[in-house]
Coordinates of C-alpha atoms in Angstrom, one line a residue:
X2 CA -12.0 17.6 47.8
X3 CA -10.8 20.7 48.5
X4 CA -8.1 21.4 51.2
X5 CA -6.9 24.5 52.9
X6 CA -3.3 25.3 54.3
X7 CA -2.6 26.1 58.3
X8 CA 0.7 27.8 58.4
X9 CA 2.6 28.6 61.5
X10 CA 5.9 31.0 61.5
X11 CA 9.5 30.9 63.5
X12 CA 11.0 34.1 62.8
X13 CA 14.6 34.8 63.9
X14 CA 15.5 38.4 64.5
X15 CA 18.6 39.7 65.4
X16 CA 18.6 41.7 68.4
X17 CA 20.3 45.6 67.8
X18 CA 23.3 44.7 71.1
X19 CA 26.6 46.0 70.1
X20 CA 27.8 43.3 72.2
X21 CA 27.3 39.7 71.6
X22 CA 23.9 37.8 74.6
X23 CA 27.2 36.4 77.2
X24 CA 30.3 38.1 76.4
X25 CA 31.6 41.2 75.6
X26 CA 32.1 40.3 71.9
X27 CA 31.4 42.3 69.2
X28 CA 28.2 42.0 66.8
X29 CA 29.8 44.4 63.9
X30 CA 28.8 42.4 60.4
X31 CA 31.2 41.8 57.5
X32 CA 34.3 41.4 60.0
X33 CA 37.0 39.0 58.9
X34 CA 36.1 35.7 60.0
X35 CA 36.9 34.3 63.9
X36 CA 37.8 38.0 64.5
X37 CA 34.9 38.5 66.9
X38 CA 35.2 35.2 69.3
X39 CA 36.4 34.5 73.0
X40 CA 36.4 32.1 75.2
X41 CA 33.3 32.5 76.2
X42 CA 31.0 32.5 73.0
X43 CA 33.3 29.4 71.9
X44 CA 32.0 27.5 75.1
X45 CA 35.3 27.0 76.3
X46 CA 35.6 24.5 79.6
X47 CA 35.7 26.6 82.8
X48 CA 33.9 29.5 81.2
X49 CA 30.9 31.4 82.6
X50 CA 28.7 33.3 80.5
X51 CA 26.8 36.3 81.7
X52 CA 23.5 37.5 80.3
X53 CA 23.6 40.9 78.3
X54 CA 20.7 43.2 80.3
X55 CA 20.0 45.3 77.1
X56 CA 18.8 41.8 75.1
X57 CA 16.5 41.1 77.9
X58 CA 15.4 44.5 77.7
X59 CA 14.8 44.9 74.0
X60 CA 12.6 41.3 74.4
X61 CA 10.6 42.8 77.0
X62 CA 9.9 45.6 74.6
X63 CA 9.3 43.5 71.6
X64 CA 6.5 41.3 73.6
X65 CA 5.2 44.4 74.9
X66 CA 4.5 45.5 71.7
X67 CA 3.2 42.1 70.4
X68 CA 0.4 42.0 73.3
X69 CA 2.0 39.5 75.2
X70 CA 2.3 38.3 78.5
X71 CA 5.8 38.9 80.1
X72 CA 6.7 36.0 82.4
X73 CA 8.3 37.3 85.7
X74 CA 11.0 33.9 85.8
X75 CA 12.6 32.7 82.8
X76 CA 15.2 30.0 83.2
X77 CA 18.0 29.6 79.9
X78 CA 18.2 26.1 78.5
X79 CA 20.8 24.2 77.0
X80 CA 19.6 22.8 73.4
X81 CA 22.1 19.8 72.5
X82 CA 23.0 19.2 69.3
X83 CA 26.2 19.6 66.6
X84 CA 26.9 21.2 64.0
X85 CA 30.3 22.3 62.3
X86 CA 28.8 25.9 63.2
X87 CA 28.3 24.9 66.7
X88 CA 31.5 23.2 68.1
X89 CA 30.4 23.6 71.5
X90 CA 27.7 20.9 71.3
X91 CA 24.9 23.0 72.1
X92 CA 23.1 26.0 72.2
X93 CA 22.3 28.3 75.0
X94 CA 17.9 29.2 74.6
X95 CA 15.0 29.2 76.4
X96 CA 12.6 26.4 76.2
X97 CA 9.9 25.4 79.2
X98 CA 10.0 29.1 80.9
X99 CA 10.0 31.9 78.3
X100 CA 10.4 35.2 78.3
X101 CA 6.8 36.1 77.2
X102 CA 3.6 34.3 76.0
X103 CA 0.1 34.6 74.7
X104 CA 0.4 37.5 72.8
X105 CA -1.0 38.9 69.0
X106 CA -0.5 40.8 66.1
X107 CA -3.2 42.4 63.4
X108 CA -2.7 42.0 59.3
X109 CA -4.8 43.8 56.7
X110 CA -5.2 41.0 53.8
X111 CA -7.8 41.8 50.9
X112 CA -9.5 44.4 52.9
X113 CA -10.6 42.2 55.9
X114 CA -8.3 42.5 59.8
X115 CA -7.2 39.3 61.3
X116 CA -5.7 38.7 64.3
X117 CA -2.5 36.4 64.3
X118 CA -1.6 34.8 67.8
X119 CA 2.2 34.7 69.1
X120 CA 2.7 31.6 71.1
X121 CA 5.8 32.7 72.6
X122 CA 8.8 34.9 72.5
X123 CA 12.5 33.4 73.8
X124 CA 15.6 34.6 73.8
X125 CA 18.7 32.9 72.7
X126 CA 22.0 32.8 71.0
X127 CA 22.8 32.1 67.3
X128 CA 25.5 29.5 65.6
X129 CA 28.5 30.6 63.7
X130 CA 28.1 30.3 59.7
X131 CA 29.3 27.6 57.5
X132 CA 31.3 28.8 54.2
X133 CA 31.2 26.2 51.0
X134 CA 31.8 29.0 48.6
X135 CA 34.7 29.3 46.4
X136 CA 36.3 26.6 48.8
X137 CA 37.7 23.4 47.2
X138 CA 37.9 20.1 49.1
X139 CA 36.0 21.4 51.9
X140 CA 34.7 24.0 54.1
X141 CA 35.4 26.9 56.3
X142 CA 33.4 28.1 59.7
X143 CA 33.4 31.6 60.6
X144 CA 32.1 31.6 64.5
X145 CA 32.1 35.7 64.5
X146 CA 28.3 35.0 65.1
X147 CA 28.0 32.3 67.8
X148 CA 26.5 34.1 70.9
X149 CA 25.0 36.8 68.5
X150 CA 22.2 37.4 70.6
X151 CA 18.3 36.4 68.9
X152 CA 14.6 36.7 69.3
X153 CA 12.7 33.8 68.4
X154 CA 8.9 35.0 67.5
X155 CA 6.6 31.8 67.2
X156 CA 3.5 32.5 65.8
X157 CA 0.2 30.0 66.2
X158 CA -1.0 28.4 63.4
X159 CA -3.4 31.0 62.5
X160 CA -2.0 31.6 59.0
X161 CA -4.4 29.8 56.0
X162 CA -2.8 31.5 52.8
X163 CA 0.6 32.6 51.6
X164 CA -0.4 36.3 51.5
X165 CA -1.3 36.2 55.1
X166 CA 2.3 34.6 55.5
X167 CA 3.9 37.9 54.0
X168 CA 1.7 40.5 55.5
X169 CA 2.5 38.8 59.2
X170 CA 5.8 39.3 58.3
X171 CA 5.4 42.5 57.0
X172 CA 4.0 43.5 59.8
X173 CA 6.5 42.0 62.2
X174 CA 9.5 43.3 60.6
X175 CA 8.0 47.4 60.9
X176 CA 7.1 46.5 64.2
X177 CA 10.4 45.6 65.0
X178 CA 12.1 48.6 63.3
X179 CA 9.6 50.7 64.7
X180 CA 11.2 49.6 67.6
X181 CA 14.7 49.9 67.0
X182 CA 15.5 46.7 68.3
X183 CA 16.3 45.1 64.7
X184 CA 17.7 46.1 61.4
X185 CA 15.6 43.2 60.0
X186 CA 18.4 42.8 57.3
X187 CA 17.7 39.8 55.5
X188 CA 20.2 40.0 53.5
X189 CA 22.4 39.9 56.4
X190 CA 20.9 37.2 58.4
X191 CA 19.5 39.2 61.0
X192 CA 16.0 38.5 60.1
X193 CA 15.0 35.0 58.9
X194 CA 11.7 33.0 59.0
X195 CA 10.8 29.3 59.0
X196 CA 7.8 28.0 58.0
X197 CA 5.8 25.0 59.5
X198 CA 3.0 24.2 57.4
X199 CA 0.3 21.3 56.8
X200 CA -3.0 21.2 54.6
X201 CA -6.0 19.8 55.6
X202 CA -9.9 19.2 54.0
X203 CA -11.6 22.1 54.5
X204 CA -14.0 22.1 57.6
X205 CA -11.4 19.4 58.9
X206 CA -10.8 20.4 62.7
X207 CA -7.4 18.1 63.2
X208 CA -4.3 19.2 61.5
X209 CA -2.6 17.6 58.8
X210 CA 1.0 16.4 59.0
X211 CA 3.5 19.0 59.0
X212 CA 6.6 20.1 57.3
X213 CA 8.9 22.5 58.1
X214 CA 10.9 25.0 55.3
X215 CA 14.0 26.8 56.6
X216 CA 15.8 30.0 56.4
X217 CA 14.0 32.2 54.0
X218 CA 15.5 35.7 53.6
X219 CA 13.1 37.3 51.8
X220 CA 9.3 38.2 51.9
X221 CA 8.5 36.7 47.9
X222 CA 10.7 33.8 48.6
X223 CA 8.2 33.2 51.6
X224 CA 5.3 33.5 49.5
X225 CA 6.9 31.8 46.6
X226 CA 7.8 28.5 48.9
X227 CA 4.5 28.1 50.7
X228 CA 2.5 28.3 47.4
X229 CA 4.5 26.0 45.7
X230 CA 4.4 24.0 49.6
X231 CA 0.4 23.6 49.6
X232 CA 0.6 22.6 46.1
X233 CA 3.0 19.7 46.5
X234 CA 1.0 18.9 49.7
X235 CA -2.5 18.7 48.0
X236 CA -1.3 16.9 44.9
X237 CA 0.2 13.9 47.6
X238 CA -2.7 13.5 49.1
X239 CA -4.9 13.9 46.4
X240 CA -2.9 10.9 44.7
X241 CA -3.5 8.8 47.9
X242 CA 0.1 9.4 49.5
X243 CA 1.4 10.3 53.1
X244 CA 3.1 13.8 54.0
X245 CA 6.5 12.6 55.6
X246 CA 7.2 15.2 58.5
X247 CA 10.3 16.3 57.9
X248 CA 12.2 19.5 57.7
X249 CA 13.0 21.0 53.6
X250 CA 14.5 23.8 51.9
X251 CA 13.8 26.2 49.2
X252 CA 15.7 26.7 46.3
X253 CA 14.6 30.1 44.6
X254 CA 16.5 28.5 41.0
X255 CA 14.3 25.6 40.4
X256 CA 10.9 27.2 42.6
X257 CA 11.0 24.0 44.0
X258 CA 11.5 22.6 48.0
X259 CA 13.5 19.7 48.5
X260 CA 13.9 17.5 51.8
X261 CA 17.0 18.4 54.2
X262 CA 16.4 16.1 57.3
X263 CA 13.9 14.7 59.3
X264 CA 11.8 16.8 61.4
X265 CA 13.5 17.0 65.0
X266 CA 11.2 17.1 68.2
X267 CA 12.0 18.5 71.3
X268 CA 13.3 15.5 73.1
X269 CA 15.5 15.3 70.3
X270 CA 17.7 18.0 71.7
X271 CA 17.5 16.2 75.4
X272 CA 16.8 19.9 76.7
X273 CA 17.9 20.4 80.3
X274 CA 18.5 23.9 82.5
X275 CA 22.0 25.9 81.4
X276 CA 23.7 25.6 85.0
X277 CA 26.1 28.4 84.2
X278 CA 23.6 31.3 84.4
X279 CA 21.3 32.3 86.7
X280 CA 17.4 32.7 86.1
X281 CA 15.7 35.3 84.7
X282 CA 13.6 37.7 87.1
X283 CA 11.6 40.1 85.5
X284 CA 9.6 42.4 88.4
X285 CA 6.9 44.9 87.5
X286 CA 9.3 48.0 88.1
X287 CA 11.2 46.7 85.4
X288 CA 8.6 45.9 82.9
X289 CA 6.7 49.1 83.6
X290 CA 9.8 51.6 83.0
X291 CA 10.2 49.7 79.4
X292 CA 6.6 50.3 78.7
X293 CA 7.2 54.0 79.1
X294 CA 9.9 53.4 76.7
X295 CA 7.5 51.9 73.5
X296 CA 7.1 54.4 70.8
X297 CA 4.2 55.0 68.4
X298 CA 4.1 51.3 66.6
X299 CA 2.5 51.5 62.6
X300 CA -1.3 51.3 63.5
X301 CA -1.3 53.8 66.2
X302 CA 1.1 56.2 63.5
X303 CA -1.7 55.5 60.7
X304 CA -4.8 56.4 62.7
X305 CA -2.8 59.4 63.5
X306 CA -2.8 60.2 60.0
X307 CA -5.7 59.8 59.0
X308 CA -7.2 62.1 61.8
X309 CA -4.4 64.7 62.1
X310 CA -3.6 65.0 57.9
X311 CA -6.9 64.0 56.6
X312 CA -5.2 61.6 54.0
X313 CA -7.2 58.2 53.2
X314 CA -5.9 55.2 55.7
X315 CA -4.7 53.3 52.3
X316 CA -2.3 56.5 52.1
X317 CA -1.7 56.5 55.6
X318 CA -1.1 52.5 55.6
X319 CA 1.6 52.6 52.8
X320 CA 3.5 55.9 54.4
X321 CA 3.6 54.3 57.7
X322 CA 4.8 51.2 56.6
X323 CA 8.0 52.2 56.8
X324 CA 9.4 54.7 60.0
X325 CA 11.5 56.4 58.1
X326 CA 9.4 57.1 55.2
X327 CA 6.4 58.4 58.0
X328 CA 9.2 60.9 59.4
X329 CA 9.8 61.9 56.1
X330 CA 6.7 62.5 55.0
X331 CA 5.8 64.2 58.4
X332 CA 8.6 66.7 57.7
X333 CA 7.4 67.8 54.4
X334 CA 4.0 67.9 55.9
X335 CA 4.6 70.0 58.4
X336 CA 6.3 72.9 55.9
X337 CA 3.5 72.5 52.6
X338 CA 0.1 72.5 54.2
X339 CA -2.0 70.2 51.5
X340 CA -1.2 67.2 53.1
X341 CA -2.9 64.9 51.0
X342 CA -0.8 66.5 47.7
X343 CA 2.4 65.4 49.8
X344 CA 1.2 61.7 50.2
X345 CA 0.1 62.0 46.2
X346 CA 3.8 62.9 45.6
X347 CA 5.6 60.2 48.1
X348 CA 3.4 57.3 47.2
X349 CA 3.8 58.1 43.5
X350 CA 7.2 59.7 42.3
X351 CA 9.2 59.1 45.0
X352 CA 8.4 55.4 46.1
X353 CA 8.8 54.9 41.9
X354 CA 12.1 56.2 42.0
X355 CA 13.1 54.4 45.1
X356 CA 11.6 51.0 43.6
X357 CA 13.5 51.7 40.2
X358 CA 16.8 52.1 41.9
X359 CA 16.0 49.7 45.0
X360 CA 17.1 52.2 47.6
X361 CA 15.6 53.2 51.0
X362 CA 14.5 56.4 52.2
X363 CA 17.7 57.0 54.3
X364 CA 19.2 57.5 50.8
X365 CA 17.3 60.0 49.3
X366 CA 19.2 63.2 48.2
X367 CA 15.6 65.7 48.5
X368 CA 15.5 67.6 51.8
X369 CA 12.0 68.0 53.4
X370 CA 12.5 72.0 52.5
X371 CA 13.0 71.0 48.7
X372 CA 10.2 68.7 48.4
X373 CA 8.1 71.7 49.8
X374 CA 9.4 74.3 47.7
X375 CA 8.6 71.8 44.7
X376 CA 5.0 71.4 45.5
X377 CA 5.1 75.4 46.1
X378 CA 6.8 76.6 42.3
X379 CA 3.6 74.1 41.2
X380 CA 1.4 76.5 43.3
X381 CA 2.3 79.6 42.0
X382 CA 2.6 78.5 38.5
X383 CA 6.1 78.7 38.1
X384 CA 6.5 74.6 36.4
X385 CA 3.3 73.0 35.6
X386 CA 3.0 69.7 37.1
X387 CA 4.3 67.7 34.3
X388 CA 7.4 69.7 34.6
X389 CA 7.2 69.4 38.2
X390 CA 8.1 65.6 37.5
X391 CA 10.9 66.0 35.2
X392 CA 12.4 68.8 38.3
X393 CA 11.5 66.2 41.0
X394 CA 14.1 63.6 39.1
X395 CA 16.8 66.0 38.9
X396 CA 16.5 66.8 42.6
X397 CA 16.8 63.1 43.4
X398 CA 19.5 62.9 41.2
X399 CA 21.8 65.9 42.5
X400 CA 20.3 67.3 45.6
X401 CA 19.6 70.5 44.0
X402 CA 17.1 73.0 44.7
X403 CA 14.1 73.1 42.6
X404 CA 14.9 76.8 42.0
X405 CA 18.2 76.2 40.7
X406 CA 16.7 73.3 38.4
X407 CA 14.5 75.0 36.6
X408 CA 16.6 78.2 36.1
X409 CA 19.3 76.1 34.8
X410 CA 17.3 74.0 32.6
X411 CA 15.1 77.2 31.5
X412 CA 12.3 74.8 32.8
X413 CA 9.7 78.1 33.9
X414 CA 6.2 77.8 32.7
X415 CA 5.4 79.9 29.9
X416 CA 2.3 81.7 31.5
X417 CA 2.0 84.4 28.6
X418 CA -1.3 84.9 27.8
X419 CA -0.6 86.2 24.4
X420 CA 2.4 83.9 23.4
X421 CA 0.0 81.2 24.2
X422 CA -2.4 82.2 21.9
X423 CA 0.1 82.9 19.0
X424 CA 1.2 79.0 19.2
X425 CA -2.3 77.9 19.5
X426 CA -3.5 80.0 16.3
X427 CA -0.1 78.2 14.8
X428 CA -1.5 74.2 15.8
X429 CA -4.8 75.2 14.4
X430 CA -3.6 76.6 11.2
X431 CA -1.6 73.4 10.8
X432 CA -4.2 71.0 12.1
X433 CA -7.3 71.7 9.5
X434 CA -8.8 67.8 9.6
X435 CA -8.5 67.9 12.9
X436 CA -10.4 71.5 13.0
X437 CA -13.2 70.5 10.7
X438 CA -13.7 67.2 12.8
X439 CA -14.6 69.5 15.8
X440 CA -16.5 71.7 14.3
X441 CA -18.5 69.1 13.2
X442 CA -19.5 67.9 16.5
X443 CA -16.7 65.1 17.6
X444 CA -15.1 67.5 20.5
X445 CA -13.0 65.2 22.2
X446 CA -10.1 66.0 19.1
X447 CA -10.1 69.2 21.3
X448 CA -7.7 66.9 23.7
X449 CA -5.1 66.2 20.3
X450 CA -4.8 70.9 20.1
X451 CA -3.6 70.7 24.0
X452 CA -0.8 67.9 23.2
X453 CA 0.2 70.0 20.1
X454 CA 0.5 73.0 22.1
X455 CA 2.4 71.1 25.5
X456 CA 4.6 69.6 22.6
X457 CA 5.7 73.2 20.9
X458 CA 6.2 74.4 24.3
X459 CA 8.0 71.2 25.8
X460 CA 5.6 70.7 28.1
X461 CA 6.0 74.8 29.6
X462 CA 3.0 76.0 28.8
X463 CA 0.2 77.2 31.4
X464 CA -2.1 74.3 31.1
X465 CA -5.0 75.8 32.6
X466 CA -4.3 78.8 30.3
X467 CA -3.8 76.4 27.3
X468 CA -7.2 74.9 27.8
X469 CA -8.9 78.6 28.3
X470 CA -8.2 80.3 25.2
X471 CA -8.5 77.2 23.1
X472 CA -11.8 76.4 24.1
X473 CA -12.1 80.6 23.4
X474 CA -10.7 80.2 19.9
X475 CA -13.1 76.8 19.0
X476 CA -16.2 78.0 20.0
X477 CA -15.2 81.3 18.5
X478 CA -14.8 79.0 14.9
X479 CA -17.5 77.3 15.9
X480 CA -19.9 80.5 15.9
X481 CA -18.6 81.6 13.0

């Protein structure tokens, strides 16, 4: 029998406040721990919290942007539970009235669009963090982040494979910065997903029994646990067992998932409305001066490419993945006019680089001017395009112009006509086998006399002049 997977996702992401979703707290990461508390975000008796207007306004613009529907009243919730992270005994969210529902997001996966549904968006605050690490007989609890103020994003189960999983998130997280309402740090905990996920027999209508894994922090991780998820799944059933619902978690170490708790429902949590604040009106005004507010999101920013550069939409998809990359590019664009040789060089040495030393664009050393005047010296023959390469690296090493590179390296093509000729009379003096093998018909060895010649030269020489008067000199030979 064969099954297929139905895979919904939570994702948590930290909204970009400076201030904490009640209180005037800070949200500054990496602070010493139970620096950034009050009464207020520690749920002290006698306290009243306050809602922070900027969270409620970066959520509006988030489910704007995610197609949804914004719901003019939203009431806060009180979720009931503890925790060591949680000392107040529950946790201030949304639940029955939300801020915004029915919305969608599109994914590219193996060349075919889907359409992902979001189910709903809702506001809430996060726990503080537990600390086991290099603590002996116990543990520690740093509350800096209760009251850090989050966006839950629950998708429907329209997700069947792992790689629709990580482009839905991929998605999501550009959207997001394209946004500037997240960092979408996952390192930092201010983006993490959860994955609910059953399989069923293919063609099977009802869903299967569900379980939930928690807190992943990276994109492959996700990938990684739902594969190895569906796997365990099928082989249960296959075997004639049960799927317990029930909640687990990955360990990246062994590739495995192992079970943390049962599976909570919401009565579980004996939900009931948060009498210390007041509901949440959202009027039209409101939700139509944020909509003047939303800036080009990735698709719009690709189909712009694509018609305004003339570059291929899987050029235009990878640049725009990334804001800061699109500026970047749209910079250098808009100094060197051969658009699509700028995306050529940004997709190929300079996302290499940035793979090789895992660093972002917001690092990089090149100015737009420089990675201009590069693809200019190649222009007017001053570095042939291998060189180009070897320049490109020392820019993004140094910051240096590609001017001062290739004087100080003595890196200038050797465009001499009769220089060139000199050193290829030399290879073909040198090379006689090779020689005789051309002239008697196998002329793909003329290939092995340009290497020579890039070799003697270091790679300098004129390549278009190297191929020129060497095809000149052969057939001269040849007609001998």
């Amino acid at each position: 029998m064969n099954y297929e997977a139905v895979i919904g996702l939570e994702v948590h992401a930290q909204l970009l406040t400076k201030s904490k979703i009640f209180c005037s707290c800070s949200t500054q990461f990496g602070s010493e721990p139970n620096t950034q508390t009050c009464p207020v975000c520690l749920g002290m008796p006698g306290v009243l919290p306050v809602a922070n207007r900027e969270v409620i306004n970066m959520a509006i613009k988030t489910s704007l942007a995610l197609n949804c529907k914004i719901n003019n009243y939203g009431r806060f919730a009180r979720k009931n539970y503890f925790y060591p992270d949680l000392p107040k005994n529950y946790q201030i969210s949304q639940y029955e009235e939300p801020l915004s529902e029915h919305g969608y997001l599109e994914i590219d996966v193996n060349g075919k669009r889907k359409k992902i549904g979001i189910v709903r968006i809702h506001i809430e605050e996060d726990a503080g963090k537990n600390i086991h690490e290099n603590v002996v007989d116990g543990s520690y609890v740093d509350l800096n982040r209760t009251g850090v103020p989050l966006m839950e994003i629950v998708s429907e189960p329209d997700i069947n494979t792992p790689e629709e999983a990580r482009a839905y998130l991929t998605q999501l997280k550009n959207i997001l910065l394209y946004l500037e309402v997240c960092d979408c740090n996952m390192e930092e905990g201010s983006l993490r997903c959860d994955a609910n996920i059953s399989v069923r027999p293919v063609g099977q209508k009802e869903f299967g029994t569900k379980t939930e894994i928690k807190n992943m922090n990276s994109f492959s991780n996700l990938q990684k646990a739902l594969e190895y998820e569906i796997e365990r799944q099928v082989d249960i059933l296959q075997d004639g067992g049960r799927i317990v619902q029930e909640t687990r978690l990955w360990d990246p170490s062994s590739g495995t998932t192992a079970s943390m708790r049962s599976k909570e429902e919401a009565h579980d949590y004996r939900y009931f409305p948060c009498p210390d604040l007041v509901p949440v009106v959202v009027d039209e005004e409101w939700i139509e001066n944020i909509k003047k507010t939303l800036p080009e999101l990735p698709d719009e920013k690709k189909q712009r490419f694509v018609s305004q550069y003339g570059i291929p939409e899987y050029d235009a998809g990878v640049i725009t993945a990334s804001k800061a990359l699109a500026d970047y590019y749209e910079k250098v664009a808009a100094i060197y006019n051969d658009a699509k040789k700028v995306s050529n060089w940004v997709m190929g040495e300079l996302l290499r680089l940035l793979k090789e030393d895992e660093k972002e664009i917001s690092d990089i050393l090149i100015t737009p001017e420089n990675f201009a005047s590069l693809l200019q010296l190649i222009d007017k023959g001053t570095i042939s395009g291998k060189i180009a390469k070897t320049v490109f690296e020392e820019m993004y090493k140094n910051g240096k112009t590609p001017d001062e590179i290739v004087e100080e390296k003595g890196l200038e093509q050797v465009s001499d006509e009769g220089e060139i000729a000199g050193i290829i009379d030399r290879v073909l003096a040198e090379n006689t086998k090779q020689v005789e093998q051309y002239l008697g018909g196998k002329e793909k060895v003329a290939g092995f006399f340009v290497g020579q010649v890039m070799k003697a030269t270091s790679g300098k020489a004129n390549p278009g002049l190297v191929n020129k008067i060497l095809k000149e000199k052969l057939e001269a030979m040849k007609n001998k």
